[in-house]
Each structure stands twice: as C-alpha cells, then as structure tokens.
PDB file of C-alpha atoms in Angstrom:
ATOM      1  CA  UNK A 102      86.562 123.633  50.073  1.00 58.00           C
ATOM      2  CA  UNK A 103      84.684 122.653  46.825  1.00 64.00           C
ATOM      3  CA  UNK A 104      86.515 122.923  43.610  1.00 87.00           C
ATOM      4  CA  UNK A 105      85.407 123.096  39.894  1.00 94.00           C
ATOM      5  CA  UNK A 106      87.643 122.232  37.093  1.00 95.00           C
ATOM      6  CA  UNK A 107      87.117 123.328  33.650  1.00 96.00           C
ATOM      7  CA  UNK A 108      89.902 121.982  31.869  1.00 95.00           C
ATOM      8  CA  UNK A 109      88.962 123.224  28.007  1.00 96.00           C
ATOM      9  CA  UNK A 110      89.617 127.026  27.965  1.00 94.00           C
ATOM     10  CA  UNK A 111      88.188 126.755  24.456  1.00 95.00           C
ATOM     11  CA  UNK A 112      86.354 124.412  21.883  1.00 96.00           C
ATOM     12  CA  UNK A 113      85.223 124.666  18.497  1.00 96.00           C
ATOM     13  CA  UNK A 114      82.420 123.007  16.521  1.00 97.00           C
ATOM     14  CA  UNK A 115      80.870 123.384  13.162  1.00 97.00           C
ATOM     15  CA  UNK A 116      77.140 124.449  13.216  1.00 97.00           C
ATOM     16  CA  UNK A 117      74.190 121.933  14.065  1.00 97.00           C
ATOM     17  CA  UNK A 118      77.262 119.261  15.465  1.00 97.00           C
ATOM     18  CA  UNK A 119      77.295 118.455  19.099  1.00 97.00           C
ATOM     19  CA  UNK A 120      79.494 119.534  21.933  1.00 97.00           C
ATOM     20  CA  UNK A 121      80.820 118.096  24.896  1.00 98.00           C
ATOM     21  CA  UNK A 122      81.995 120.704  27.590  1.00 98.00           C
ATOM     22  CA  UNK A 123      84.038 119.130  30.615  1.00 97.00           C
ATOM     23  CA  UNK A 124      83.348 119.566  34.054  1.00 97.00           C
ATOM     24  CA  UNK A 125      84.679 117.836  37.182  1.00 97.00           C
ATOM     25  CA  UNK A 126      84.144 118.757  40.927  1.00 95.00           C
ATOM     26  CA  UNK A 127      85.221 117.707  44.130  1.00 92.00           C
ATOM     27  CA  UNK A 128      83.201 117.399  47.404  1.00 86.00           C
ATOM     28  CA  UNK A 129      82.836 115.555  50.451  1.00 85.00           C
ATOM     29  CA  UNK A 130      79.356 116.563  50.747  1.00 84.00           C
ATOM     30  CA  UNK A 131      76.940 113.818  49.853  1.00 86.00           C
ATOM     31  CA  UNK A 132      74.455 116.527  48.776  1.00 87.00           C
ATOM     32  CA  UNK A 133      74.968 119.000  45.886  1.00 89.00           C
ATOM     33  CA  UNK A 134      73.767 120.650  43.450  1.00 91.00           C
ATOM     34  CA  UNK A 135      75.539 121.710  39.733  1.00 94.00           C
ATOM     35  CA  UNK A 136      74.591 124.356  37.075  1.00 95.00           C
ATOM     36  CA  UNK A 137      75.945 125.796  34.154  1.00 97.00           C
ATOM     37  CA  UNK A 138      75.455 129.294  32.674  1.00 97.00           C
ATOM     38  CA  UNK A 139      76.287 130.764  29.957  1.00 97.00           C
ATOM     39  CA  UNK A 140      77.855 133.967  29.369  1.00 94.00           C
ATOM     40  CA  UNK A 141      77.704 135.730  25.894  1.00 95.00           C
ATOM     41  CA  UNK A 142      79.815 138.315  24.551  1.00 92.00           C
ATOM     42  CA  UNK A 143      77.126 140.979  26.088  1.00 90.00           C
ATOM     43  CA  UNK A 144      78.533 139.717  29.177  1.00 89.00           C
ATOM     44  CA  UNK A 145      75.270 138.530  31.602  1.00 90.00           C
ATOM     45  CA  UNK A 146      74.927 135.135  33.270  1.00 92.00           C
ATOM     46  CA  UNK A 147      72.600 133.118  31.526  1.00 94.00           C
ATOM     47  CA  UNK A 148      71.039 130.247  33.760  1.00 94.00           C
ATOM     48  CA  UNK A 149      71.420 126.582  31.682  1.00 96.00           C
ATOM     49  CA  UNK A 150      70.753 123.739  33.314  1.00 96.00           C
ATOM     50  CA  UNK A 151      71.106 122.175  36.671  1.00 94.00           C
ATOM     51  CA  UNK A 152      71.412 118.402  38.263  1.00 94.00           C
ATOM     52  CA  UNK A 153      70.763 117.306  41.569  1.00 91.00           C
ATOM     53  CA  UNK A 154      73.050 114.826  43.192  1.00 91.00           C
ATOM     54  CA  UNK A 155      70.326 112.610  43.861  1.00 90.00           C
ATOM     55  CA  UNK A 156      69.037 112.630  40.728  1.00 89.00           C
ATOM     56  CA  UNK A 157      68.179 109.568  39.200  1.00 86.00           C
ATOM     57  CA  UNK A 158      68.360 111.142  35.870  1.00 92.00           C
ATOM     58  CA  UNK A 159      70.328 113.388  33.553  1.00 94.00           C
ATOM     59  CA  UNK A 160      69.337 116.694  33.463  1.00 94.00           C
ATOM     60  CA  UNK A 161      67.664 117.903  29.815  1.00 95.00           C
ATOM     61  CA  UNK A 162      66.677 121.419  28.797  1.00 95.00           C
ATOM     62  CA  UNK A 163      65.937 121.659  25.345  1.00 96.00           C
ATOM     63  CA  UNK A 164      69.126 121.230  23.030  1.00 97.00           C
ATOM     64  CA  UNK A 165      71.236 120.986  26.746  1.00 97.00           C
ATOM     65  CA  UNK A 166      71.810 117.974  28.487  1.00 97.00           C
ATOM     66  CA  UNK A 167      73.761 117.364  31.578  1.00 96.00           C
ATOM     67  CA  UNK A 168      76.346 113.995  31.327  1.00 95.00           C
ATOM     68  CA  UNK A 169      76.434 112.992  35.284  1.00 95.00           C
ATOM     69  CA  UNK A 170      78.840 110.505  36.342  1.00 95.00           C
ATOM     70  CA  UNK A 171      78.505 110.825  40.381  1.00 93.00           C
ATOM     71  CA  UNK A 172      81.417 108.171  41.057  1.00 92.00           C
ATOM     72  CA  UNK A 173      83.515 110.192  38.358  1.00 94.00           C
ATOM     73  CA  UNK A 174      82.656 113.636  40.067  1.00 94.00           C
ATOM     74  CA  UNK A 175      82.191 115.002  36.445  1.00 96.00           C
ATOM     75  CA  UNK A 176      78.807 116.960  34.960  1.00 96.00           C
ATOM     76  CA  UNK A 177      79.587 117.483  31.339  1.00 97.00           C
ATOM     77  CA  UNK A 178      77.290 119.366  29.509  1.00 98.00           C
ATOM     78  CA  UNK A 179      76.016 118.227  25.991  1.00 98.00           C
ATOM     79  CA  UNK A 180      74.586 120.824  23.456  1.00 98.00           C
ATOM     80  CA  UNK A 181      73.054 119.311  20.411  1.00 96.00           C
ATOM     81  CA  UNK A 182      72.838 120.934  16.871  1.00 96.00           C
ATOM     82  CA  UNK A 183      74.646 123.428  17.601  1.00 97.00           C
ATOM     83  CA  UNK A 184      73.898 127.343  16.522  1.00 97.00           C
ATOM     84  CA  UNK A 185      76.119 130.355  16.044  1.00 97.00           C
ATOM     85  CA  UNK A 186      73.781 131.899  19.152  1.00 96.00           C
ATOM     86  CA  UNK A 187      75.505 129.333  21.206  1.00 98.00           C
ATOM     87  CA  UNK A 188      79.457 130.992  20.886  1.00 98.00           C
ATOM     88  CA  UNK A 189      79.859 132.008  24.365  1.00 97.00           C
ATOM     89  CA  UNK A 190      81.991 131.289  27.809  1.00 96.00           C
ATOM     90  CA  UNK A 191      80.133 128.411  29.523  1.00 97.00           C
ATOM     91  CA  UNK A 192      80.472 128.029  33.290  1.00 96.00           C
ATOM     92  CA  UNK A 193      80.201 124.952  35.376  1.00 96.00           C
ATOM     93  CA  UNK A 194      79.084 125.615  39.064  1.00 95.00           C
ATOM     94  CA  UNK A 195      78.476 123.982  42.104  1.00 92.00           C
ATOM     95  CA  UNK A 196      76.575 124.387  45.502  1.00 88.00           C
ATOM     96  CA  UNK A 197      77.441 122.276  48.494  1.00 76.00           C
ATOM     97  CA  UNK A 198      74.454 121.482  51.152  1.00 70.00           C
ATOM     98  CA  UNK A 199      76.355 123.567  53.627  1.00 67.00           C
ATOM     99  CA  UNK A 200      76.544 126.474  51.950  1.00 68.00           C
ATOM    100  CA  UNK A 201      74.996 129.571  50.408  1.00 74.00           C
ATOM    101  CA  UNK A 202      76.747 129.831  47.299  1.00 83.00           C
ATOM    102  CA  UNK A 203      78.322 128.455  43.750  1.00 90.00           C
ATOM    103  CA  UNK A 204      81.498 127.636  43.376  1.00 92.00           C
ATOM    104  CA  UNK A 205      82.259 128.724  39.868  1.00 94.00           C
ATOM    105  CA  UNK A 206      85.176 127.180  37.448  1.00 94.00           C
ATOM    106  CA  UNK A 207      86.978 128.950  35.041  1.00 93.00           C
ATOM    107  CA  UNK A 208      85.039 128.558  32.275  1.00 94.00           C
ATOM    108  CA  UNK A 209      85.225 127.762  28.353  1.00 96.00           C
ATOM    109  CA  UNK A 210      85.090 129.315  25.635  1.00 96.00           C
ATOM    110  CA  UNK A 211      82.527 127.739  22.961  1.00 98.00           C
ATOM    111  CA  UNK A 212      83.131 129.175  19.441  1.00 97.00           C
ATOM    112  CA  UNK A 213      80.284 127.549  16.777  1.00 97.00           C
ATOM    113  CA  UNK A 214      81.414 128.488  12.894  1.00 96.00           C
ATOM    114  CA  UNK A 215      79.279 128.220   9.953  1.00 94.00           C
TER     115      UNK A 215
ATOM    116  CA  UNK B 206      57.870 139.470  34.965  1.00 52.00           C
ATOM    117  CA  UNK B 207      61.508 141.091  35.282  1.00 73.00           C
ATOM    118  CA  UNK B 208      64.996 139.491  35.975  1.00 90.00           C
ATOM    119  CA  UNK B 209      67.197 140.844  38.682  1.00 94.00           C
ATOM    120  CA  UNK B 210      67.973 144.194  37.942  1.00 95.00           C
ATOM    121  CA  UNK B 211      71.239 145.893  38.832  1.00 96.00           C
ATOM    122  CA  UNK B 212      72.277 149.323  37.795  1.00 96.00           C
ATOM    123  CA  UNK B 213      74.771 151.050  36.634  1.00 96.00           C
ATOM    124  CA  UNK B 214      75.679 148.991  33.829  1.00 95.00           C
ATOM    125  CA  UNK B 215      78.762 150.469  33.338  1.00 96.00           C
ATOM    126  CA  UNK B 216      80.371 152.682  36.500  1.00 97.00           C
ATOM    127  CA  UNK B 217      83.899 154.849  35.536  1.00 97.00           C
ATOM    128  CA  UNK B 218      85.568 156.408  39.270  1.00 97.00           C
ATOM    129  CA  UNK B 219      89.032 157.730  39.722  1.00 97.00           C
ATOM    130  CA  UNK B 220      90.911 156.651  42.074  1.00 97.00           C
ATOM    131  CA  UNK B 221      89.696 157.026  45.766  1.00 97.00           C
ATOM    132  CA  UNK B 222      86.226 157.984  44.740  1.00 98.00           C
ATOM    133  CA  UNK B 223      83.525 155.548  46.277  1.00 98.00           C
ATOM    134  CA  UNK B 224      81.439 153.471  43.804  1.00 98.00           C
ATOM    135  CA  UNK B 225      77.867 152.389  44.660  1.00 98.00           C
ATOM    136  CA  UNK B 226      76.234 149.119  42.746  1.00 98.00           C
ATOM    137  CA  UNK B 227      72.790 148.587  43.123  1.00 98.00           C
ATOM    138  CA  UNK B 228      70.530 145.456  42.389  1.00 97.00           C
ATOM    139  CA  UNK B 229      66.757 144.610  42.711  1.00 96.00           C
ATOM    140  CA  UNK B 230      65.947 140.811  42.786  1.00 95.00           C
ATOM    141  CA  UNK B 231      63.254 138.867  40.855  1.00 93.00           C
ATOM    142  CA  UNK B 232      60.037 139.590  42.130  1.00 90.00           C
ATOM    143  CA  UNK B 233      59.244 136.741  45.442  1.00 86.00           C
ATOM    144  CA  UNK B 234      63.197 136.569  45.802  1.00 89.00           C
ATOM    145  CA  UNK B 235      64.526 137.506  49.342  1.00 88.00           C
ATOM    146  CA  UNK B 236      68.184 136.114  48.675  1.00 91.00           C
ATOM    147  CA  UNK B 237      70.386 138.283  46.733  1.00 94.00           C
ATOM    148  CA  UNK B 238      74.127 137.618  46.132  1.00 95.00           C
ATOM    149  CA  UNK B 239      77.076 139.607  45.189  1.00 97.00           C
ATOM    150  CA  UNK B 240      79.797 137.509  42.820  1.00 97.00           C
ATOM    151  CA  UNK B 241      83.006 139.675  41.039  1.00 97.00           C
ATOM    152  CA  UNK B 242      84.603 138.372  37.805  1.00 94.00           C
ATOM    153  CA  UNK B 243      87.365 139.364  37.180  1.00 90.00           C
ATOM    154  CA  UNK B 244      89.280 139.230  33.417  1.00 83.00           C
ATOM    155  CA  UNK B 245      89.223 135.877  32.059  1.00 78.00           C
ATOM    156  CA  UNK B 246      88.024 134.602  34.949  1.00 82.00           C
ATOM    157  CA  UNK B 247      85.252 132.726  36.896  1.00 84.00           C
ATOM    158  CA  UNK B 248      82.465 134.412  39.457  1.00 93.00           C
ATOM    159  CA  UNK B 249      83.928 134.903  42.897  1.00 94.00           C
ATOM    160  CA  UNK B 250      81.644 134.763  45.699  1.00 94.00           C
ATOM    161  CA  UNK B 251      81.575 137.649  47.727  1.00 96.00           C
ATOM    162  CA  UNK B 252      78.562 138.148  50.024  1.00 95.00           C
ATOM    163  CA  UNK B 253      74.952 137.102  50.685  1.00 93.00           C
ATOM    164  CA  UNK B 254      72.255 138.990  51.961  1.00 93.00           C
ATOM    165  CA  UNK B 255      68.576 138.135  52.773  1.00 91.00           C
ATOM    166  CA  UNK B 256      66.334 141.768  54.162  1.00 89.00           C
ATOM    167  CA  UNK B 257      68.105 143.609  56.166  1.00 90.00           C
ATOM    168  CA  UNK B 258      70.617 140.891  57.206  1.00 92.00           C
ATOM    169  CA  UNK B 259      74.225 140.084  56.381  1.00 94.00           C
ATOM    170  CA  UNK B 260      74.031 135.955  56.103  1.00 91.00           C
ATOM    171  CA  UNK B 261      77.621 134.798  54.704  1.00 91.00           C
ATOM    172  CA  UNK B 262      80.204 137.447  53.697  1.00 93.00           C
ATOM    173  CA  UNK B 263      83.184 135.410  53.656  1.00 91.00           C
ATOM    174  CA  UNK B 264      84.239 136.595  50.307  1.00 92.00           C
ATOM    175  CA  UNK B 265      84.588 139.865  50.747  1.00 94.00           C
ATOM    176  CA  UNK B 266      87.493 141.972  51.319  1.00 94.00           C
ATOM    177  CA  UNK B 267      87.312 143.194  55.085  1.00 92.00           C
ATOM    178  CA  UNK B 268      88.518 146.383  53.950  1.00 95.00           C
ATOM    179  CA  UNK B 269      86.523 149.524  51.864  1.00 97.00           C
ATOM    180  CA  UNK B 270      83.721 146.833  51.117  1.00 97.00           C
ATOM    181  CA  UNK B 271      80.234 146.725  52.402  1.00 97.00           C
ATOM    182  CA  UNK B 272      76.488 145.351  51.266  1.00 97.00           C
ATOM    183  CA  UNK B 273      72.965 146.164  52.399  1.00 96.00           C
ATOM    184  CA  UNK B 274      69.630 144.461  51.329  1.00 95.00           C
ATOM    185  CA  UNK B 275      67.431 146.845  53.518  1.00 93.00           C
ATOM    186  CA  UNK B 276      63.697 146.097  54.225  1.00 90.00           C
ATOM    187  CA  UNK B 277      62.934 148.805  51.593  1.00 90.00           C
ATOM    188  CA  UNK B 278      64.640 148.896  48.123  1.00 92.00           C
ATOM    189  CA  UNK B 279      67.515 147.583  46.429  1.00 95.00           C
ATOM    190  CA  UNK B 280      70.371 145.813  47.601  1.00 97.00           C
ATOM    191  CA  UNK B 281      73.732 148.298  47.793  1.00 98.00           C
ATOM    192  CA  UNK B 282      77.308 146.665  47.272  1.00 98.00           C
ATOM    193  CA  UNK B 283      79.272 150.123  47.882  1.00 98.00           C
ATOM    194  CA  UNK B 284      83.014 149.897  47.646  1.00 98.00           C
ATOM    195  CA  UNK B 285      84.902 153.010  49.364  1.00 98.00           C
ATOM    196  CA  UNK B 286      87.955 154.564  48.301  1.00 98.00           C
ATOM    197  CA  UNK B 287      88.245 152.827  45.213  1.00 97.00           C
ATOM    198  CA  UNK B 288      91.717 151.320  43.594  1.00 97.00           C
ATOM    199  CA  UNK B 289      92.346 149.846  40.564  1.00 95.00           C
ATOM    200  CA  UNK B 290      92.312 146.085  41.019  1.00 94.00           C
ATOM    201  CA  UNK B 291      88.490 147.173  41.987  1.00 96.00           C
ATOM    202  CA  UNK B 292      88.023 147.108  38.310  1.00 96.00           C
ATOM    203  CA  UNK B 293      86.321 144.104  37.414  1.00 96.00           C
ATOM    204  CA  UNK B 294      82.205 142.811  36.681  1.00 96.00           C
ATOM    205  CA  UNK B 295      80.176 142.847  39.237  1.00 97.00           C
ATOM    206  CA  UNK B 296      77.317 140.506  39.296  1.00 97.00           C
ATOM    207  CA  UNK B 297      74.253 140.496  41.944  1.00 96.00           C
ATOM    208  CA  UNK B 298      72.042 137.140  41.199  1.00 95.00           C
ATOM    209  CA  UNK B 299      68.748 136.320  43.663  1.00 93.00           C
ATOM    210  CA  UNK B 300      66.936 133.089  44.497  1.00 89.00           C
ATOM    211  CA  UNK B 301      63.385 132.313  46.375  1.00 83.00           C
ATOM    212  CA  UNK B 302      63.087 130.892  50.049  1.00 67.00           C
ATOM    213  CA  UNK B 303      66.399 128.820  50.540  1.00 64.00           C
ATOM    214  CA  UNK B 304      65.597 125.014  50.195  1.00 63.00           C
ATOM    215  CA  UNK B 305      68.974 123.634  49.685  1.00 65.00           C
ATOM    216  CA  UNK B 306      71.314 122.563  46.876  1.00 64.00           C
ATOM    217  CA  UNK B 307      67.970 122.873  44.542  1.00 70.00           C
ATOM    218  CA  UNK B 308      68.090 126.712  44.520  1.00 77.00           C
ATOM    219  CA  UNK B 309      68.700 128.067  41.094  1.00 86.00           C
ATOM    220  CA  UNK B 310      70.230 131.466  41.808  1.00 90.00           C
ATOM    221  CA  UNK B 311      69.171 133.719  38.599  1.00 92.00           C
ATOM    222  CA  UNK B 312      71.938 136.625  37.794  1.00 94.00           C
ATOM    223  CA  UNK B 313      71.347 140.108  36.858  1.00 94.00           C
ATOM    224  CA  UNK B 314      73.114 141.662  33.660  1.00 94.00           C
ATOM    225  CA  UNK B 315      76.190 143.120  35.826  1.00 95.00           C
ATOM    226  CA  UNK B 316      78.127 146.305  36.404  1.00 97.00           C
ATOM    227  CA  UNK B 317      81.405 147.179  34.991  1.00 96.00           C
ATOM    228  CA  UNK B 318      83.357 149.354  36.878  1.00 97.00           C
ATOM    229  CA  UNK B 319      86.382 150.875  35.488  1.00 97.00           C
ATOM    230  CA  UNK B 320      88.751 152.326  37.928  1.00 97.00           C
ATOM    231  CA  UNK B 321      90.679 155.373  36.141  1.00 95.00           C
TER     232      UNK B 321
END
C-alpha cells in the first residue's frame, strides 16, 4: 500500500522568507502522481501543485515549487516570500497508476509571523 | 464557473438519527470522491463513484454507510444510524474523464457533522 510521510507537524517562518515542507512516499509503482493542498483555518482543500513521476522537471506554480528527488522518494514543497495568507495545514498526497485515489499524509502545520 | 459544491456545511444529529451529505461536482466532472478527516488528521479515502456506478469503495465502513452519484443530481454519502466517532469532515472532491496519475481531483468546501 502507498504511504506518505509528513514528518514536520509544524514550521514557522518570518514573512516574505522561504519554506521547505517535507514529504516522502513509498511505492512500487513506476507511475505516480503527487499533489499538495492546502487547508486554511476555514477548513476546505485547496489544490497546490502537482508533479508527475515522469516529469523531467520540477513542478512551479507561482510562489510554489515542488523539490522532486525520484531516487529519494521525497516531493518537498518550496514556498517563496512567504505571506501571512499562507498559515495553514499543508498536505502532501499521492496517486498510484493502479488506483483511483490519494493517499494523503498527515499534514503540517505552516504558521508565517510578521 | 463553480467548484464542487457539497452541502450542508455544517450537519448536528443525535445519536441514531441518519445524516445525508450531498455534493455536486465541477461542471464536465463525472468522478466524484468521498474522503473523511478526522481531528488532526489526514483525508481518508472512502469511496468513488462515477454516474450511477459504485467504482472503488474500499474505504468505507461496510456497515450504516452508503454513496450514490445517480444519472440525475448530486452525489449522496448517507450514513445511517449515526454514532459518535461519525463526527468528523467530510470532504467530496471531483475530477474529469480518468487519464491516470495526471488527474487533479479538485475538493469541495466540506461538511462537518457533529454527532450529539
């Protein structure tokens, strides 16, 4: 069965620094796919970003970008300059070939002060 | 161009009572999904639906659970007989025609339910 491990349950940055939030997965399947959405303190899923396993390139959307080591099995994601909008949970998640659906970690908490 | 839609956003039943989630898709979506979060935790798969068929509902509890996504209106996670470790966020998220590990599956604002 896939698995997604979050290991930060929270991080903290100063406004308009960057972040680094962790994300490692494991899979046998050759062909994936991995997201991350954010969750405010309203409490919807926000769709982020997502990478391709056979993408030749990091993912970029805006101030997110997607850190994709396939040998490593990690898909950190950046945000740059960060903004007090950004102070939310962040999940990582992941869809095999074979299946229908994500795989979701636990999450972390991203708290952005002044 | 609305998001998936899902309604009620917040649901309050007493014990034993049945509670009845509802979600539209995105317009041109014909997959719809059903995740549960509970507390301080991830999404949970729990079903997935296309029109009028059941596709994968591995994650859901064989017991007082059930989905629809019928040719006509919105997809119905109902939950009978309700208990309190029902209480939890309920999420329903869509995607387009099913091409593989590219599908971005787009989530609708959730419903709380609160199990008194």
């Amino acid at each position: 069965a896939q698995k997604i491990t979050q290991t930060q349950p929270g991080m903290f940055v100063q406004e308009k620094e960057a972040v680094t939030l962790d994300c490692t997965y494991d899979t046998s399947d050759p062909s994936y796919g991995l997201f991350w959405y954010k969750q405010p303190s309203s409490g919807e899923m926000i769709f982020l970003i997502y990478q391709g396993s056979y993408d030749q390139q990091n993912a970029t959307e805006g101030r997110y970008s997607l850190n994709f080591q396939k040998a490593r099995k990690s898909a950190n994601l950046v945000i740059s300059a960060s903004q007090l909008g950004d102070s939310a949970m962040y999940f990582c998640a992941h869809l095999d070939s074979g299946y229908s659906t994500l795989t979701f970690g636990k999450g972390t908490m991203l708290l952005v002060s002044p | 161009n609305a998001g998936v839609m899902q309604n009620p956003r917040h649901l309050v039943r007493r014990r034993g009572q049945e509670a009845r989630l509802r979600c539209s898709p995105m317009k041109g979506h014909s997959h719809v999904y059903w995740y549960r979060q509970l507390p301080e935790e991830g999404l949970k798969f729990m079903v997935y639906l296309q029109k009028e068929n059941i596709i994968d509902e591995s994650g859901m509890p064989k017991e007082r659970f059930s989905a629809e996504f019928p040719k006509e209106g919105p997809s119905i996670l109902r939950i009978q007989q309700v208990v309190r470790g029902d209480s939890a966020a309920y999420f329903c998220a869509s995607s387009p025609l099913r091409q593989g590990v590219t599908d971005t599956q787009y989530f609708g604002p959730g419903t709380r339910l609160t199990v008194l």
